[in-house]
Tab-separated table of C-alpha atoms in Angstrom:
chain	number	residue	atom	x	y	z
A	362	UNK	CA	147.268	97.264	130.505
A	363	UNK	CA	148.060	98.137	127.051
A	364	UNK	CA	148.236	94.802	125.952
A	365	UNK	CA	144.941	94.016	127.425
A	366	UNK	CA	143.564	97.505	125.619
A	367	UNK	CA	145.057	96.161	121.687
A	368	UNK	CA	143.016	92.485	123.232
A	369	UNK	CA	139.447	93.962	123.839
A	370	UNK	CA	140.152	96.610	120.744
A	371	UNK	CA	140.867	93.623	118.678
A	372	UNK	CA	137.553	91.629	119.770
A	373	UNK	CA	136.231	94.722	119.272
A	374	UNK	CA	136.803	94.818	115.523
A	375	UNK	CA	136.173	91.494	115.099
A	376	UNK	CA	132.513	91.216	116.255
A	377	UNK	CA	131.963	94.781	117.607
A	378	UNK	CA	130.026	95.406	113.972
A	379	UNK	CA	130.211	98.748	112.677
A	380	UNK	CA	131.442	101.462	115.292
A	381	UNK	CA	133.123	104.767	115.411
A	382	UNK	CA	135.200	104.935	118.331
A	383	UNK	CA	136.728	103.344	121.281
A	384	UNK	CA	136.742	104.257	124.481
A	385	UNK	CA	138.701	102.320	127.300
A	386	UNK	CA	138.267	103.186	130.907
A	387	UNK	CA	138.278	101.816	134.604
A	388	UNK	CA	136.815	100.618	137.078
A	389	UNK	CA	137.083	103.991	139.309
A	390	UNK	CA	135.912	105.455	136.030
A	391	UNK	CA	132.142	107.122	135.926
A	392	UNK	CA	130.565	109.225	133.247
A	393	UNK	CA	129.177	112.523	134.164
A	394	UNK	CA	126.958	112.795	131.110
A	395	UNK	CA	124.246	110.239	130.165
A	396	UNK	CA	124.931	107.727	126.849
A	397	UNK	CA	122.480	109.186	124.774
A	398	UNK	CA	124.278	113.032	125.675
A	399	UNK	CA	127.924	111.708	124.644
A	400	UNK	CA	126.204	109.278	121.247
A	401	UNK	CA	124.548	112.761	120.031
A	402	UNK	CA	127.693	115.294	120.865
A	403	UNK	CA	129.657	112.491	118.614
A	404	UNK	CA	127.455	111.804	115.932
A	405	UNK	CA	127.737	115.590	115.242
A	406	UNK	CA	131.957	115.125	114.863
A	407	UNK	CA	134.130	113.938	112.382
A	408	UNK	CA	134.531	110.470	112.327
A	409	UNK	CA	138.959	110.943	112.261
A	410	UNK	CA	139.196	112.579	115.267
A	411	UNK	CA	141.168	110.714	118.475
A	412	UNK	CA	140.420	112.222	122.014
A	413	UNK	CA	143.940	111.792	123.271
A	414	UNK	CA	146.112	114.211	125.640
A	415	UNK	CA	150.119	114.187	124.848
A	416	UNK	CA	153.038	115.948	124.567
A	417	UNK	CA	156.518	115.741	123.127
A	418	UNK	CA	157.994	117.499	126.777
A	419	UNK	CA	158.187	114.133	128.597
A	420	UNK	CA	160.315	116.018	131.317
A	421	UNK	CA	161.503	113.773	134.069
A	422	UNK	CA	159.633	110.463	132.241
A	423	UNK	CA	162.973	110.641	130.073
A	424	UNK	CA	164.952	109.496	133.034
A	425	UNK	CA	162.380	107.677	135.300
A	426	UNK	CA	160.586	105.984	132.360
A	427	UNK	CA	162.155	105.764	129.013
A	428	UNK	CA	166.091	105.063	129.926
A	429	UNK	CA	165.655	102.594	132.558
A	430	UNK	CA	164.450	99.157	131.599
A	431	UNK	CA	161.695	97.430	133.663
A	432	UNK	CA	160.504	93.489	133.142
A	433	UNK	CA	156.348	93.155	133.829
A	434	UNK	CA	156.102	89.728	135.293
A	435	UNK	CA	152.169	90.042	133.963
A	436	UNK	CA	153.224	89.412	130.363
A	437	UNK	CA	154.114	86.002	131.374
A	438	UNK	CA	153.545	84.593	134.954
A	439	UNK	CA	149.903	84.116	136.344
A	440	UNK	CA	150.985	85.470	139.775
A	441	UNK	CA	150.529	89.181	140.247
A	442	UNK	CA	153.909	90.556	141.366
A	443	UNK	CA	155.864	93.898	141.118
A	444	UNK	CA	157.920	94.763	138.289
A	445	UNK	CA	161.930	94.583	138.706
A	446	UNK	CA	163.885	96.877	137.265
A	447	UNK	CA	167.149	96.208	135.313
A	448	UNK	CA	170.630	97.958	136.237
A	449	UNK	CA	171.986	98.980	132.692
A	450	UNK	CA	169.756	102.408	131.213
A	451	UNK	CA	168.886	102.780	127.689
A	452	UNK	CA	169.269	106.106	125.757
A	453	UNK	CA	165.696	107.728	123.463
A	454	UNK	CA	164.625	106.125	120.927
A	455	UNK	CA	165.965	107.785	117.538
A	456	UNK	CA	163.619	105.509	115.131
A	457	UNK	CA	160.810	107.186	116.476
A	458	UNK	CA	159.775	110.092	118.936
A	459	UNK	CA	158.202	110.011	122.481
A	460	UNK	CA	155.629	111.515	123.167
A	461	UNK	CA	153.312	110.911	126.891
A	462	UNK	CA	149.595	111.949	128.413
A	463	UNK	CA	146.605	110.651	129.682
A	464	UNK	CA	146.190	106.765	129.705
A	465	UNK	CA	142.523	107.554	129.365
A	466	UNK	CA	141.186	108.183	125.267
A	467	UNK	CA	138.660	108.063	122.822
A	468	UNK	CA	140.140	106.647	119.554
A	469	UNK	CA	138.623	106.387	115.682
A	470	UNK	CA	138.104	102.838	114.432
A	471	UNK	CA	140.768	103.807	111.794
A	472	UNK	CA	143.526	104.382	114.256
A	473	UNK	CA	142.483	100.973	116.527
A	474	UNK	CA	142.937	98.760	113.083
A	475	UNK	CA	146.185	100.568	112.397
A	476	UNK	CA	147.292	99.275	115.827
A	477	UNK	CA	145.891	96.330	115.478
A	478	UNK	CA	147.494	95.199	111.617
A	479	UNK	CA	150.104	97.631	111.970
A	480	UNK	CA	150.670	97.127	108.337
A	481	UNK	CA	154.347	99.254	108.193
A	482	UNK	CA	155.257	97.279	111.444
A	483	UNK	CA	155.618	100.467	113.614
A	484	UNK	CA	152.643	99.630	115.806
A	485	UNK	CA	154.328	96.425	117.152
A	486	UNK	CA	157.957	98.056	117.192
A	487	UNK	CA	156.753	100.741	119.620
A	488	UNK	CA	154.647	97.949	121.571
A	489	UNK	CA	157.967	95.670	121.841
A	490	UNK	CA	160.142	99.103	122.944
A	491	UNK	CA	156.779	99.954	125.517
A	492	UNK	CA	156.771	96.082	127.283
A	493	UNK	CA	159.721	97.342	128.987
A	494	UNK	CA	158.730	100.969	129.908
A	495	UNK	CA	156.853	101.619	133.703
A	496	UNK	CA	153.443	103.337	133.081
A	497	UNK	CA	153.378	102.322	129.337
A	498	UNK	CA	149.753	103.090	129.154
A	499	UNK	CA	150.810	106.924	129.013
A	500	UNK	CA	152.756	107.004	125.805
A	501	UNK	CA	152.325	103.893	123.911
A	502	UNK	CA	149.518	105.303	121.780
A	503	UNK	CA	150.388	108.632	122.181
A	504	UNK	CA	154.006	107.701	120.395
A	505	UNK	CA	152.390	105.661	117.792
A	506	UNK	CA	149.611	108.237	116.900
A	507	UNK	CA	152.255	110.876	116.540
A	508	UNK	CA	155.153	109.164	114.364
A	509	UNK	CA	152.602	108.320	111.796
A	510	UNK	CA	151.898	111.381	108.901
A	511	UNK	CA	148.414	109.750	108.099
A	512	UNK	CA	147.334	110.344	112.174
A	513	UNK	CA	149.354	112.932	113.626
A	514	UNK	CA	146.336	115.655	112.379
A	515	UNK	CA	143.909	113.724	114.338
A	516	UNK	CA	144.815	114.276	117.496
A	517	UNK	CA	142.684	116.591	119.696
A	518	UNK	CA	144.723	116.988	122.846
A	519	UNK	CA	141.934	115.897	125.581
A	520	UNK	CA	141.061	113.130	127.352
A	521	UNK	CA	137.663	114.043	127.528
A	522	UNK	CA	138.214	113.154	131.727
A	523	UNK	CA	137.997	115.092	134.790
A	524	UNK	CA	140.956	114.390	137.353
A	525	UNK	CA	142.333	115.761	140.377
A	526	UNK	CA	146.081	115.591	140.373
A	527	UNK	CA	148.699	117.300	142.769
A	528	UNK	CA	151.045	119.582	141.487
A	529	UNK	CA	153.618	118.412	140.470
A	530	UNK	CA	151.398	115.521	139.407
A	531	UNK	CA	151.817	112.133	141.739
A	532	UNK	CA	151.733	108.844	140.320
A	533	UNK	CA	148.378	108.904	141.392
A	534	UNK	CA	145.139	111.372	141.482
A	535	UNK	CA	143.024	112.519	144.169
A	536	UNK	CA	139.841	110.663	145.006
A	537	UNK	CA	137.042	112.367	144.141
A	538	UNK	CA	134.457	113.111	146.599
A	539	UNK	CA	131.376	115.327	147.156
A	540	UNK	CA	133.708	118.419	147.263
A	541	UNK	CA	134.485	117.984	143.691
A	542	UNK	CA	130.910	117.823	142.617
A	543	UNK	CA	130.970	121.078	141.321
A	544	UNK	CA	134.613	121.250	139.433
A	545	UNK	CA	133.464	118.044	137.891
A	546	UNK	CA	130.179	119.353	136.350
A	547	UNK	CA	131.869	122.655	135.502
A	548	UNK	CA	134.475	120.746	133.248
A	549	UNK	CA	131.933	119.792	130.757
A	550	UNK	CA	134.090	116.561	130.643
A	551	UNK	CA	131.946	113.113	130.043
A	552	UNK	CA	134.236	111.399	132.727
A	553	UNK	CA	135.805	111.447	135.888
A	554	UNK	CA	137.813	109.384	137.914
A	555	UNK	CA	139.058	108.265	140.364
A	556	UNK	CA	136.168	107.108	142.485
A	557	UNK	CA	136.553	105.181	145.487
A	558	UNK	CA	133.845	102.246	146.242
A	559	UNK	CA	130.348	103.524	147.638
A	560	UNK	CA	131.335	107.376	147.489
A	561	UNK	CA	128.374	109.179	148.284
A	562	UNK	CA	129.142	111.524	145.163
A	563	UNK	CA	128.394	108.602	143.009
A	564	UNK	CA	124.794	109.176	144.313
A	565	UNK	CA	124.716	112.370	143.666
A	566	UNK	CA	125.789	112.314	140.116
A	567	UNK	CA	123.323	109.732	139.805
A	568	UNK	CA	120.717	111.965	140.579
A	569	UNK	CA	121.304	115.466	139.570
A	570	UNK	CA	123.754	114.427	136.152
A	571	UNK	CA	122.449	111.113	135.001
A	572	UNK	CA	118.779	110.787	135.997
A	573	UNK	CA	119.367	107.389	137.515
A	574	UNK	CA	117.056	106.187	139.972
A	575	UNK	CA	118.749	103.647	142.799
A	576	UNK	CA	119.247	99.916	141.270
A	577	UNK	CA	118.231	101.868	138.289
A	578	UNK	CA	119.360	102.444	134.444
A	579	UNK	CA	120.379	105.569	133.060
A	580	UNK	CA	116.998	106.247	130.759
A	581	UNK	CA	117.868	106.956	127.136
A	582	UNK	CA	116.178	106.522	123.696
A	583	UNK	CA	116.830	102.786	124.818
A	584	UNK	CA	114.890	102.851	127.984
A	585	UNK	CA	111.490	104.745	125.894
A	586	UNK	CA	111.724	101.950	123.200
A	587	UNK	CA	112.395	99.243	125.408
A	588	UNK	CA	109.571	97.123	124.636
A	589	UNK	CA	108.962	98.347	121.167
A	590	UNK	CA	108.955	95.972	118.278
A	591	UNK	CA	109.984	96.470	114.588
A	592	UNK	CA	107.571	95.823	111.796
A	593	UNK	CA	109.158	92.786	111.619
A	594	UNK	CA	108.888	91.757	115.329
A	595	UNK	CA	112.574	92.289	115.499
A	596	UNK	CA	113.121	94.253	119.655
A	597	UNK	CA	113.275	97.973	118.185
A	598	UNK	CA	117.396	99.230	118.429
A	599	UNK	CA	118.034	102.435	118.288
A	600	UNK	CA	119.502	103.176	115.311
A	601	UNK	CA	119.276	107.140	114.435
A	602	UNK	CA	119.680	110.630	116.262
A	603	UNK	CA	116.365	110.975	116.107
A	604	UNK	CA	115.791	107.754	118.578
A	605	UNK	CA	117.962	109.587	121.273
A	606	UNK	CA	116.872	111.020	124.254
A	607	UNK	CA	119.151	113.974	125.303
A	608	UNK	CA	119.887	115.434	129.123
A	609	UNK	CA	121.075	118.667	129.832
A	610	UNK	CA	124.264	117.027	130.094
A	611	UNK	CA	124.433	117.366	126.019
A	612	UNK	CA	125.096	120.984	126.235
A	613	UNK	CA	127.653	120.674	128.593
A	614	UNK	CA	129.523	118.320	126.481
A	615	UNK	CA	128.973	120.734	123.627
A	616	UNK	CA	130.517	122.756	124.881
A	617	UNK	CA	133.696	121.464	125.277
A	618	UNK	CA	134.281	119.998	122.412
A	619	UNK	CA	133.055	123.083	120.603
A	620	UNK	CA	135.896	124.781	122.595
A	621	UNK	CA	138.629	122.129	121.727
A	622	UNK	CA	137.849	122.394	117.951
A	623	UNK	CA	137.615	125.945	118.162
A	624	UNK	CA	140.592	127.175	120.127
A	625	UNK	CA	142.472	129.389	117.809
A	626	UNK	CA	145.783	127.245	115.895
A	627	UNK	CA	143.918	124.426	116.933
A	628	UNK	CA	145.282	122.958	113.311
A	629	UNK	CA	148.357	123.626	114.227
A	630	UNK	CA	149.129	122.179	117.537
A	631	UNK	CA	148.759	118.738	116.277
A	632	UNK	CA	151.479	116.513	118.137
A	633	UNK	CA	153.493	119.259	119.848
């Protein structure tokens, strides 16, 4: 997974044109806001800051992920299979420090090309350590964020996602169903996951969050200028604030980010 992430972030900077940041989800991903609400809560940020939930306290990960030593068939056989795991451990790193969260993140276009060109080599030296690490999506860019002095004050620790997790947390969350309609909207979070196929929740999101009418878009600044025309005859893009269309789902967003940047030491709980 995290090798296919650095892929699409690396098409991305190669003909995504100009952008701000990245967002990677899945599948059993769906957004709880609309994408003119999340465009207009970001264009009101600073353009440094990465969405991404860690810690140092990796807890049992330090002996059920970073000592043992796993080989992931996917990096070079085109048959899925499980991973196998190798006998001898490994001890911590000591070149750099661990750190683990969400695998779910919204990262600056500054911090993707630092992964990408890795120009003081650290990128691909935590990337080589991580191709042999189970659940690598949870700390490879969390690690590589916080060993670097130019990043580490980036970090806002959220991943802007609404999940339902046991306690202690499985390796898995909770499907989300119409029961969780409620904690969902009330997180203010963009996202949630994980969503089983057809879930009649889906619908209702549709409906009551998003505005989306069945086989339907999302409408959006987009959807009002759809068949608008510059001067030039070139299809009208929208291009400015002002071109966005706004739910109610804006405030909501607002909200929590307000909160995150807020929070009192906020500036210093940076990579904790």
């Amino acid at each position: 997974m995290v090798a296919n992430t650095l892929h699409a972030a690396a098409i991305l900077l190669r003909e995504g044109g100009d952008w701000d940041w990245f967002i990677n989800l899945s599948a059993s991903d769906y957004p709880l806001v609309t994408q003119d609400d999340l465009l207009h809560v970001l264009s009101e940020l600073p353009r440094q800051l990465n969405f991404i939930e860690h810690t140092s306290d990796i807890g049992w990960k330090e002996y059920q992920r970073a000592k043992p030593v796993i080989i992931d068939p996917g990096l070079y056989s085109l048959q899925k299979s499980d991973v196998f795991w190798i006998t001898e451990k490994r001890s911590v790193p000591t070149a750099f420090k661990l750190f683990t969260g969400s695998a779910w993140m919204v990262l600056t276009h500054q911090f993707i090309e630092y992964c990408i060109w890795g120009w003081d080599n650290l990128p691909r030296t935590v990337l080589m350590y991580y191709a042999n690490f189970l659940s690598s999506p949870e700390g490879y860019f969390h690690t590589v964020i916080c060993n670097v002095p130019e990043f580490r004050n980036t970090t806002v620790n959220h991943d802007l996602h609404f999940i339902s997790w046991d306690n202690p947390p499985k390796q898995h969350p909770h499907y989300l169903t119409l029961a969780d309609f409620d904690g969902m909207v009330n997180s203010n979070a963009p996202f949630a996951r994980k969503f089983g196929r057809e879930d009649p929740v889906l619908d209702k999101i549709d409906q009551e969050l998003l505005g989306r009418r069945p086989d339907g878009f999302v409408p959006g600044g987009w959807t009002y200028l759809l068949n608008a025309t510059t001067e030039e005859g070139r299809p009208f893009a929208v291009e400015r604030v002002q071109d966005l269309r706004p739910g109610p789902g804006v405030d909501r967003l607002k909200k929590l980010v307000t909160g995150l940047l807020t929070q009192e030491g906020f500036d210093d709980k940076h990579c904790l």
